[in-house]
PDB file of C-alpha atoms and ligand atoms in Angstrom:
ATOM      1  CA  MET P   1      -0.130  -0.253   0.051  1.00  0.00           C
ATOM      2  CA  LYS P   2       0.833   3.472  -0.658  1.00  0.00           C
ATOM      3  CA  LEU P   3       0.674   6.877   1.153  1.00  0.00           C
ATOM      4  CA  ILE P   4       0.895  10.059   0.156  1.00  0.00           C
ATOM      5  CA  PHE P   5       3.196  11.438   2.403  1.00  0.00           C
ATOM      6  CA  SER P   6       4.234  15.280   3.572  1.00  0.00           C
ATOM      7  CA  GLY P   7       7.680  13.985   4.476  1.00  0.00           C
ATOM      8  CA  ILE P   8       6.833  15.335   7.934  1.00  0.00           C
ATOM      9  CA  VAL P   9       7.181  13.080  10.802  1.00  0.00           C
ATOM     10  CA  ILE P  10       7.625  14.239  14.719  1.00  0.00           C
ATOM     11  CA  PRO P  11       8.939  11.027  16.523  1.00  0.00           C
ATOM     12  CA  VAL P  12       8.454  12.130  19.785  1.00  0.00           C
ATOM     13  CA  SER P  13       6.110  14.993  20.831  1.00  0.00           C
ATOM     14  CA  THR P  14       5.102  15.538  24.243  1.00  0.00           C
ATOM     15  CA  ILE P  15       2.413  18.399  23.154  1.00  0.00           C
ATOM     16  CA  ASP P  16      -0.128  16.609  20.556  1.00  0.00           C
ATOM     17  CA  TRP P  17      -1.934  14.792  23.100  1.00  0.00           C
ATOM     18  CA  TYR P  18      -1.544  15.686  26.843  1.00  0.00           C
ATOM     19  CA  GLY P  19      -0.156  13.379  29.013  1.00  0.00           C
ATOM     20  CA  ARG P  20       1.762  11.490  26.303  1.00  0.00           C
ATOM     21  CA  SER P  21       5.045  11.125  24.435  1.00  0.00           C
ATOM     22  CA  VAL P  22       3.895  10.257  21.054  1.00  0.00           C
ATOM     23  CA  SER P  23       4.472  10.138  17.705  1.00  0.00           C
ATOM     24  CA  VAL P  24       2.960  12.213  14.808  1.00  0.00           C
ATOM     25  CA  ILE P  25       2.353  11.395  11.183  1.00  0.00           C
ATOM     26  CA  PHE P  26       1.651  14.210   8.643  1.00  0.00           C
ATOM     27  CA  PHE P  27      -0.476  13.105   5.666  1.00  0.00           C
ATOM     28  CA  ASN P  28      -0.301  14.976   2.724  1.00  0.00           C
ATOM     29  CA  GLY P  29      -3.532  16.757   1.177  1.00  0.00           C
ATOM     30  CA  CYS P  30      -6.542  18.334   2.955  1.00  0.00           C
ATOM     31  CA  ASN P  31     -10.204  18.382   1.476  1.00  0.00           C
ATOM     32  CA  PHE P  32     -10.731  22.392   3.137  1.00  0.00           C
ATOM     33  CA  LYS P  33      -8.329  25.224   1.806  1.00  0.00           C
ATOM     34  CA  CYS P  34      -8.261  27.429   5.364  1.00  0.00           C
ATOM     35  CA  LEU P  35      -7.309  31.033   5.097  1.00  0.00           C
ATOM     36  CA  TYR P  36      -4.817  30.521   7.764  1.00  0.00           C
ATOM     37  CA  CYS P  37      -3.627  27.062   6.602  1.00  0.00           C
ATOM     38  CA  SER P  38       0.051  26.923   8.371  1.00  0.00           C
ATOM     39  CA  ASN P  39       0.377  23.885   7.053  1.00  0.00           C
ATOM     40  CA  ASN P  40      -0.018  25.110   3.403  1.00  0.00           C
ATOM     41  CA  SER P  41       3.919  25.117   2.417  1.00  0.00           C
ATOM     42  CA  PHE P  42       3.502  20.919   2.087  1.00  0.00           C
ATOM     43  CA  ILE P  43      -0.363  20.415   1.183  1.00  0.00           C
ATOM     44  CA  LYS P  44      -0.626  22.603  -1.610  1.00  0.00           C
ATOM     45  CA  VAL P  45      -4.326  22.118  -2.072  1.00  0.00           C
ATOM     46  CA  ALA P  46      -5.373  22.164  -5.901  1.00  0.00           C
ATOM     47  CA  ASN P  47      -7.436  24.883  -7.063  1.00  0.00           C
ATOM     48  CA  GLN P  48     -10.329  22.255  -7.976  1.00  0.00           C
ATOM     49  CA  ARG P  49     -10.839  20.949  -4.937  1.00  0.00           C
ATOM     50  CA  ILE P  50     -12.094  17.599  -6.224  1.00  0.00           C
ATOM     51  CA  GLU P  51     -10.418  14.434  -4.003  1.00  0.00           C
ATOM     52  CA  PRO P  52      -7.574  13.346  -4.225  1.00  0.00           C
ATOM     53  CA  LEU P  53      -6.316  16.734  -4.623  1.00  0.00           C
ATOM     54  CA  TYR P  54      -2.582  15.749  -3.384  1.00  0.00           C
ATOM     55  CA  LYS P  55      -0.526  18.590  -5.275  1.00  0.00           C
ATOM     56  CA  GLY P  56       2.909  18.161  -2.984  1.00  0.00           C
ATOM     57  CA  GLY P  57       4.070  15.788  -1.180  1.00  0.00           C
ATOM     58  CA  SER P  58       5.323  11.956  -2.386  1.00  0.00           C
ATOM     59  CA  VAL P  59       3.982   8.557  -2.551  1.00  0.00           C
ATOM     60  CA  VAL P  60       5.725   6.213  -0.183  1.00  0.00           C
ATOM     61  CA  GLU P  61       5.610   2.649   0.421  1.00  0.00           C
ATOM     62  CA  ILE P  62       3.520   2.500   3.650  1.00  0.00           C
ATOM     63  CA  GLU P  63       6.504   0.163   5.138  1.00  0.00           C
ATOM     64  CA  GLU P  64       8.681   3.394   5.268  1.00  0.00           C
ATOM     65  CA  ILE P  65       6.053   4.751   7.668  1.00  0.00           C
ATOM     66  CA  GLU P  66       5.810   1.320   9.965  1.00  0.00           C
ATOM     67  CA  LYS P  67       9.534   1.708   9.924  1.00  0.00           C
ATOM     68  CA  LYS P  68       9.505   4.938  11.416  1.00  0.00           C
ATOM     69  CA  ILE P  69       6.840   4.090  13.439  1.00  0.00           C
ATOM     70  CA  LEU P  70       8.655   0.907  15.161  1.00  0.00           C
ATOM     71  CA  ASP P  71      12.184   3.306  15.534  1.00  0.00           C
ATOM     72  CA  ALA P  72      10.400   6.113  18.033  1.00  0.00           C
ATOM     73  CA  LYS P  73       8.473   2.714  19.708  1.00  0.00           C
ATOM     74  CA  PRO P  74      10.716   2.354  22.885  1.00  0.00           C
ATOM     75  CA  PHE P  75       9.950   6.343  23.388  1.00  0.00           C
ATOM     76  CA  ILE P  76       6.152   6.349  22.582  1.00  0.00           C
ATOM     77  CA  SER P  77       2.594   5.363  23.614  1.00  0.00           C
ATOM     78  CA  ALA P  78       0.766   6.261  20.727  1.00  0.00           C
ATOM     79  CA  VAL P  79       0.490   7.357  17.422  1.00  0.00           C
ATOM     80  CA  VAL P  80      -1.069  10.768  16.014  1.00  0.00           C
ATOM     81  CA  PHE P  81      -2.327  10.905  11.819  1.00  0.00           C
ATOM     82  CA  SER P  82      -2.229  14.669  11.507  1.00  0.00           C
ATOM     83  CA  GLY P  83      -1.819  16.775   8.355  1.00  0.00           C
ATOM     84  CA  GLY P  84      -3.625  17.986   5.747  1.00  0.00           C
ATOM     85  CA  GLU P  85      -6.573  15.712   6.527  1.00  0.00           C
ATOM     86  CA  PRO P  86      -5.694  12.001   7.110  1.00  0.00           C
ATOM     87  CA  THR P  87      -9.302  10.653   6.530  1.00  0.00           C
ATOM     88  CA  THR P  88      -8.345  11.998   3.092  1.00  0.00           C
ATOM     89  CA  GLN P  89      -6.393   8.835   2.464  1.00  0.00           C
ATOM     90  CA  TYR P  90      -8.711   6.467   4.298  1.00  0.00           C
ATOM     91  CA  ASP P  91      -7.211   2.830   3.238  1.00  0.00           C
ATOM     92  CA  ALA P  92      -3.540   4.128   3.989  1.00  0.00           C
ATOM     93  CA  LEU P  93      -5.258   5.492   7.354  1.00  0.00           C
ATOM     94  CA  GLU P  94      -6.846   2.629   8.546  1.00  0.00           C
ATOM     95  CA  TYR P  95      -3.908   0.409   7.648  1.00  0.00           C
ATOM     96  CA  LEU P  96      -1.269   2.307  10.151  1.00  0.00           C
ATOM     97  CA  ALA P  97      -3.904   2.721  12.978  1.00  0.00           C
ATOM     98  CA  ARG P  98      -4.223  -0.945  12.896  1.00  0.00           C
ATOM     99  CA  PHE P  99      -0.130  -1.643  12.558  1.00  0.00           C
ATOM    100  CA  ALA P 100       0.060   1.413  15.586  1.00  0.00           C
ATOM    101  CA  LYS P 101      -2.554  -0.691  17.840  1.00  0.00           C
ATOM    102  CA  LYS P 102      -0.384  -4.358  16.634  1.00  0.00           C
ATOM    103  CA  GLN P 103       2.465  -2.587  18.611  1.00  0.00           C
ATOM    104  CA  GLY P 104       0.182  -1.907  21.496  1.00  0.00           C
ATOM    105  CA  LEU P 105       0.365   1.745  20.963  1.00  0.00           C
ATOM    106  CA  LEU P 106      -2.585   4.044  21.156  1.00  0.00           C
ATOM    107  CA  ALA P 107      -3.994   5.876  17.802  1.00  0.00           C
ATOM    108  CA  GLY P 108      -5.375   9.075  17.765  1.00  0.00           C
ATOM    109  CA  ILE P 109      -6.002  11.382  14.875  1.00  0.00           C
ATOM    110  CA  GLU P 110      -5.909  15.320  14.231  1.00  0.00           C
ATOM    111  CA  THR P 111      -8.600  15.850  12.301  1.00  0.00           C
ATOM    112  CA  ASN P 112     -11.176  18.497  10.695  1.00  0.00           C
ATOM    113  CA  GLY P 113     -14.252  16.420  11.121  1.00  0.00           C
ATOM    114  CA  TYR P 114     -15.558  16.577   7.372  1.00  0.00           C
ATOM    115  CA  TYR P 115     -15.620  12.726   7.572  1.00  0.00           C
ATOM    116  CA  PRO P 116     -17.772  11.495  10.512  1.00  0.00           C
ATOM    117  CA  GLU P 117     -18.350   8.357   8.732  1.00  0.00           C
ATOM    118  CA  ARG P 118     -14.842   7.133   8.424  1.00  0.00           C
ATOM    119  CA  LEU P 119     -14.278   8.087  12.028  1.00  0.00           C
ATOM    120  CA  SER P 120     -16.624   5.977  12.883  1.00  0.00           C
ATOM    121  CA  GLU P 121     -15.680   3.237  11.159  1.00  0.00           C
ATOM    122  CA  LEU P 122     -12.222   3.144  12.658  1.00  0.00           C
ATOM    123  CA  MET P 123     -13.967   3.132  16.491  1.00  0.00           C
ATOM    124  CA  GLU P 124     -15.981   0.282  15.380  1.00  0.00           C
ATOM    125  CA  LYS P 125     -12.854  -1.313  14.227  1.00  0.00           C
ATOM    126  CA  LYS P 126     -11.570  -0.212  17.308  1.00  0.00           C
ATOM    127  CA  LEU P 127      -8.639   1.430  15.818  1.00  0.00           C
ATOM    128  CA  LEU P 128      -8.611   4.679  17.478  1.00  0.00           C
ATOM    129  CA  ASP P 129      -8.739   5.601  20.903  1.00  0.00           C
ATOM    130  CA  LYS P 130      -8.605   9.520  20.597  1.00  0.00           C
ATOM    131  CA  ILE P 131     -10.049  12.483  18.337  1.00  0.00           C
ATOM    132  CA  PHE P 132      -8.391  15.705  18.219  1.00  0.00           C
ATOM    133  CA  LEU P 133     -11.416  17.775  16.610  1.00  0.00           C
ATOM    134  CA  ASP P 134     -10.277  21.198  14.584  1.00  0.00           C
ATOM    135  CA  ILE P 135     -13.903  23.527  14.941  1.00  0.00           C
ATOM    136  CA  LYS P 136     -13.029  26.502  13.250  1.00  0.00           C
ATOM    137  CA  ALA P 137     -15.912  28.703  14.046  1.00  0.00           C
ATOM    138  CA  PRO P 138     -19.422  28.345  15.582  1.00  0.00           C
ATOM    139  CA  LEU P 139     -21.159  25.102  14.617  1.00  0.00           C
ATOM    140  CA  ASP P 140     -24.235  27.258  14.042  1.00  0.00           C
ATOM    141  CA  ASP P 141     -22.636  29.861  11.563  1.00  0.00           C
ATOM    142  CA  ALA P 142     -22.567  27.507   8.710  1.00  0.00           C
ATOM    143  CA  GLN P 143     -21.437  30.622   6.208  1.00  0.00           C
ATOM    144  CA  LYS P 144     -18.579  31.827   8.200  1.00  0.00           C
ATOM    145  CA  TYR P 145     -17.671  28.097   8.527  1.00  0.00           C
ATOM    146  CA  SER P 146     -17.459  28.156   4.773  1.00  0.00           C
ATOM    147  CA  TYR P 147     -15.851  30.857   4.511  1.00  0.00           C
ATOM    148  CA  ILE P 148     -12.661  29.829   6.607  1.00  0.00           C
ATOM    149  CA  THR P 149     -12.769  26.403   5.123  1.00  0.00           C
ATOM    150  CA  GLY P 150     -12.581  27.825   1.529  1.00  0.00           C
ATOM    151  CA  GLY P 151     -15.920  26.694   0.458  1.00  0.00           C
ATOM    152  CA  ARG P 152     -17.224  24.249   2.152  1.00  0.00           C
ATOM    153  CA  ASP P 153     -20.946  24.983   2.632  1.00  0.00           C
ATOM    154  CA  ASP P 154     -21.667  21.490   4.885  1.00  0.00           C
ATOM    155  CA  ALA P 155     -18.404  21.837   6.577  1.00  0.00           C
ATOM    156  CA  ALA P 156     -20.072  23.179   9.660  1.00  0.00           C
ATOM    157  CA  MET P 157     -22.764  20.585   9.610  1.00  0.00           C
ATOM    158  CA  ARG P 158     -20.114  17.550   9.245  1.00  0.00           C
ATOM    159  CA  ALA P 159     -18.159  18.517  12.069  1.00  0.00           C
ATOM    160  CA  ARG P 160     -20.886  19.036  14.210  1.00  0.00           C
ATOM    161  CA  LYS P 161     -21.399  15.114  13.061  1.00  0.00           C
ATOM    162  CA  SER P 162     -18.014  14.256  14.491  1.00  0.00           C
ATOM    163  CA  LEU P 163     -18.434  16.452  17.595  1.00  0.00           C
ATOM    164  CA  ASP P 164     -21.507  14.048  18.480  1.00  0.00           C
ATOM    165  CA  LEU P 165     -19.740  10.517  18.252  1.00  0.00           C
ATOM    166  CA  ASN P 166     -20.167   8.666  21.016  1.00  0.00           C
ATOM    167  CA  GLY P 167     -17.743   6.091  22.843  1.00  0.00           C
ATOM    168  CA  ILE P 168     -14.436   8.226  22.198  1.00  0.00           C
ATOM    169  CA  GLU P 169     -12.314  10.736  23.645  1.00  0.00           C
ATOM    170  CA  ILE P 170     -12.484  14.022  21.995  1.00  0.00           C
ATOM    171  CA  GLU P 171     -10.277  16.869  22.510  1.00  0.00           C
ATOM    172  CA  VAL P 172     -11.681  20.284  20.174  1.00  0.00           C
ATOM    173  CA  ARG P 173      -9.405  22.637  18.879  1.00  0.00           C
ATOM    174  CA  THR P 174     -10.132  26.061  17.333  1.00  0.00           C
ATOM    175  CA  THR P 175      -6.504  27.962  16.031  1.00  0.00           C
ATOM    176  CA  VAL P 176      -7.112  31.781  17.348  1.00  0.00           C
ATOM    177  CA  PHE P 177      -6.577  34.972  15.053  1.00  0.00           C
ATOM    178  CA  ARG P 178      -7.184  38.459  15.799  1.00  0.00           C
ATOM    179  CA  LEU P 179     -10.101  37.958  12.576  1.00  0.00           C
ATOM    180  CA  PHE P 180     -10.896  34.652  14.135  1.00  0.00           C
ATOM    181  CA  SER P 181     -11.346  34.494  17.625  1.00  0.00           C
ATOM    182  CA  ASP P 182     -15.103  33.448  18.216  1.00  0.00           C
ATOM    183  CA  VAL P 183     -14.394  30.968  20.757  1.00  0.00           C
ATOM    184  CA  LEU P 184     -17.742  31.736  23.086  1.00  0.00           C
ATOM    185  CA  GLY P 185     -19.610  30.885  19.893  1.00  0.00           C
ATOM    186  CA  ILE P 186     -17.647  27.714  19.603  1.00  0.00           C
ATOM    187  CA  ALA P 187     -17.926  27.224  23.243  1.00  0.00           C
ATOM    188  CA  ARG P 188     -21.753  26.945  23.211  1.00  0.00           C
ATOM    189  CA  ALA P 189     -21.756  24.388  21.121  1.00  0.00           C
ATOM    190  CA  LEU P 190     -19.604  21.800  23.670  1.00  0.00           C
ATOM    191  CA  VAL P 191     -21.575  22.634  27.219  1.00  0.00           C
ATOM    192  CA  GLY P 192     -22.827  19.724  28.357  1.00  0.00           C
ATOM    193  CA  ARG P 193     -20.119  17.322  26.523  1.00  0.00           C
ATOM    194  CA  GLU P 194     -17.107  15.654  28.428  1.00  0.00           C
ATOM    195  CA  CYS P 195     -14.295  17.291  26.464  1.00  0.00           C
ATOM    196  CA  THR P 196     -11.226  19.199  26.636  1.00  0.00           C
ATOM    197  CA  TYR P 197     -11.550  22.692  24.941  1.00  0.00           C
ATOM    198  CA  VAL P 198      -7.727  23.826  23.345  1.00  0.00           C
ATOM    199  CA  ILE P 199      -7.738  27.270  22.237  1.00  0.00           C
ATOM    200  CA  GLN P 200      -4.220  27.276  20.157  1.00  0.00           C
ATOM    201  CA  GLN P 201      -2.301  30.513  19.547  1.00  0.00           C
ATOM    202  CA  GLY P 202      -2.388  31.073  15.186  1.00  0.00           C
ATOM    203  CA  ILE P 203       0.995  32.310  13.556  1.00  0.00           C
ATOM    204  CA  PRO P 204      -0.319  34.918  10.992  1.00  0.00           C
ATOM    205  CA  GLU P 205       2.726  34.682   9.042  1.00  0.00           C
ATOM    206  CA  ASN P 206       2.463  31.124   8.395  1.00  0.00           C
ATOM    207  CA  ALA P 207      -1.013  31.843   6.388  1.00  0.00           C
ATOM    208  CA  PRO P 208      -0.642  31.298   2.950  1.00  0.00           C
ATOM    209  CA  GLU P 209      -1.634  34.596   1.634  1.00  0.00           C
ATOM    210  CA  GLY P 210      -4.035  37.626   2.562  1.00  0.00           C
ATOM    211  CA  GLU P 211      -5.039  40.141   5.046  1.00  0.00           C
ATOM    212  CA  ILE P 212      -4.334  37.540   7.836  1.00  0.00           C
ATOM    213  CA  ARG P 213      -0.564  37.739   7.088  1.00  0.00           C
ATOM    214  CA  LYS P 214      -0.539  40.977   8.346  1.00  0.00           C
ATOM    215  CA  GLU P 215      -2.170  40.850  11.550  1.00  0.00           C
ATOM    216  CA  LYS P 216      -0.010  40.928  14.944  1.00  0.00           C
ATOM    217  CA  VAL P 217      -0.106  37.249  16.786  1.00  0.00           C
ATOM    218  CA  LEU P 218      -1.982  37.064  19.837  1.00  0.00           C
ATOM    219  CA  THR P 219      -0.132  37.255  22.989  1.00  0.00           C
ATOM    220  CA  ARG P 220      -0.533  34.876  25.916  1.00  0.00           C
ATOM    221  CA  ASP P 221      -2.728  37.668  28.178  1.00  0.00           C
ATOM    222  CA  GLU P 222      -4.908  37.878  25.332  1.00  0.00           C
ATOM    223  CA  MET P 223      -5.233  34.117  24.836  1.00  0.00           C
ATOM    224  CA  ILE P 224      -5.411  34.120  28.789  1.00  0.00           C
ATOM    225  CA  VAL P 225      -8.981  36.403  28.415  1.00  0.00           C
ATOM    226  CA  LEU P 226     -10.267  34.476  25.781  1.00  0.00           C
ATOM    227  CA  ALA P 227      -9.993  31.245  27.464  1.00  0.00           C
ATOM    228  CA  ARG P 228     -11.901  33.134  30.629  1.00  0.00           C
ATOM    229  CA  SER P 229     -14.279  34.467  28.486  1.00  0.00           C
ATOM    230  CA  ILE P 230     -16.079  30.856  28.191  1.00  0.00           C
ATOM    231  CA  PRO P 231     -16.205  29.843  32.394  1.00  0.00           C
ATOM    232  CA  PHE P 232     -18.836  27.821  31.509  1.00  0.00           C
ATOM    233  CA  LEU P 233     -16.804  25.045  30.141  1.00  0.00           C
ATOM    234  CA  LYS P 234     -14.718  22.669  32.592  1.00  0.00           C
ATOM    235  CA  ASP P 235     -11.286  21.911  31.224  1.00  0.00           C
ATOM    236  CA  VAL P 236     -10.288  25.133  28.952  1.00  0.00           C
ATOM    237  CA  ARG P 237      -6.363  25.258  27.712  1.00  0.00           C
ATOM    238  CA  ILE P 238      -4.588  27.433  25.950  1.00  0.00           C
ATOM    239  CA  ARG P 239      -1.488  26.694  23.631  1.00  0.00           C
ATOM    240  CA  THR P 240       1.079  29.219  23.182  1.00  0.00           C
ATOM    241  CA  LYS P 241       4.531  29.721  21.866  1.00  0.00           C
ATOM    242  CA  GLU P 242       5.620  31.038  24.819  1.00  0.00           C
ATOM    243  CA  LYS P 243       4.730  28.535  27.372  1.00  0.00           C
ATOM    244  CA  GLY P 244       3.137  25.438  25.496  1.00  0.00           C
ATOM    245  CA  GLU P 245      -0.691  24.366  27.201  1.00  0.00           C
ATOM    246  CA  GLU P 246      -1.844  25.476  29.920  1.00  0.00           C
ATOM    247  CA  LYS P 247      -4.885  24.757  31.770  1.00  0.00           C
ATOM    248  CA  ILE P 248      -6.151  28.156  32.752  1.00  0.00           C
ATOM    249  CA  LEU P 249     -10.044  26.888  33.798  1.00  0.00           C
TER     250      LEU P 249
HETATM  251  S1  LIG Z 301      -7.923  21.875   7.406  1.00  0.00           S
HETATM  252 FE1  LIG Z 301      -6.228  21.737   8.544  1.00  0.00          FE
HETATM  253  S2  LIG Z 301      -4.725  21.386   7.208  1.00  0.00           S
HETATM  254 FE2  LIG Z 301      -6.706  21.453   6.175  1.00  0.00          FE
HETATM  255  S3  LIG Z 301      -6.412  23.503   5.088  1.00  0.00           S
HETATM  256 FE3  LIG Z 301      -7.438  23.266   7.326  1.00  0.00          FE
HETATM  257  S4  LIG Z 301      -6.171  24.126   8.449  1.00  0.00           S
HETATM  258 FE4  LIG Z 301      -4.851  23.395   6.639  1.00  0.00          FE
END
């Protein structure tokens, strides 16, 4: 089997899954084209976004990725599949999740949530232990969600379906910029759910183009204010360049 691979692996990371040491495998390609995507240098999303839409990256044999997991195995307890959007290469994702589980490792996924049915399939096969779900705008604002994600009109509806998946731990994440920081609107959809909410500091200069690149990065103090604006959630964290992950509420 082959994988369209970004070429990027973090062999040992302690920030992608709180409390665990993990390897992070970055798949290439994404079905969104977010205005601020910091991964654009290796995603290279096509203008006509009809899947598969991989313009960049390289095709590798899946054994190459298996070897990277085996090399890291003494130092990790889980593998996180990231991207891009890993669910866009479902067969390779399932294969690698199964490989990780066979090694006695946990499997997690960083996802935009557009394919709840693919996440569900992994769960049914007991190949997924945690979902890190990127929610980009209030789920009741389909227009804004579509604007941010590059024109996916059903993106908010499908992200909500992923959020509604039962029987798995979900961590919700939002990357914030001055132009896009409606964490209050997003957090309303999280009331009553057992999920952690992580507000991540967006880096404007990594955006592919547009006004957002001229923004000043939100400071850690401003991020703390954002987190404190949603006191009705139980577990709210911020993630900044300055201090990494911090629990605020
Ligand atoms: S979903 Fe993530 S990887 Fe895909 S375009 Fe948006 S920010 Fe980039």
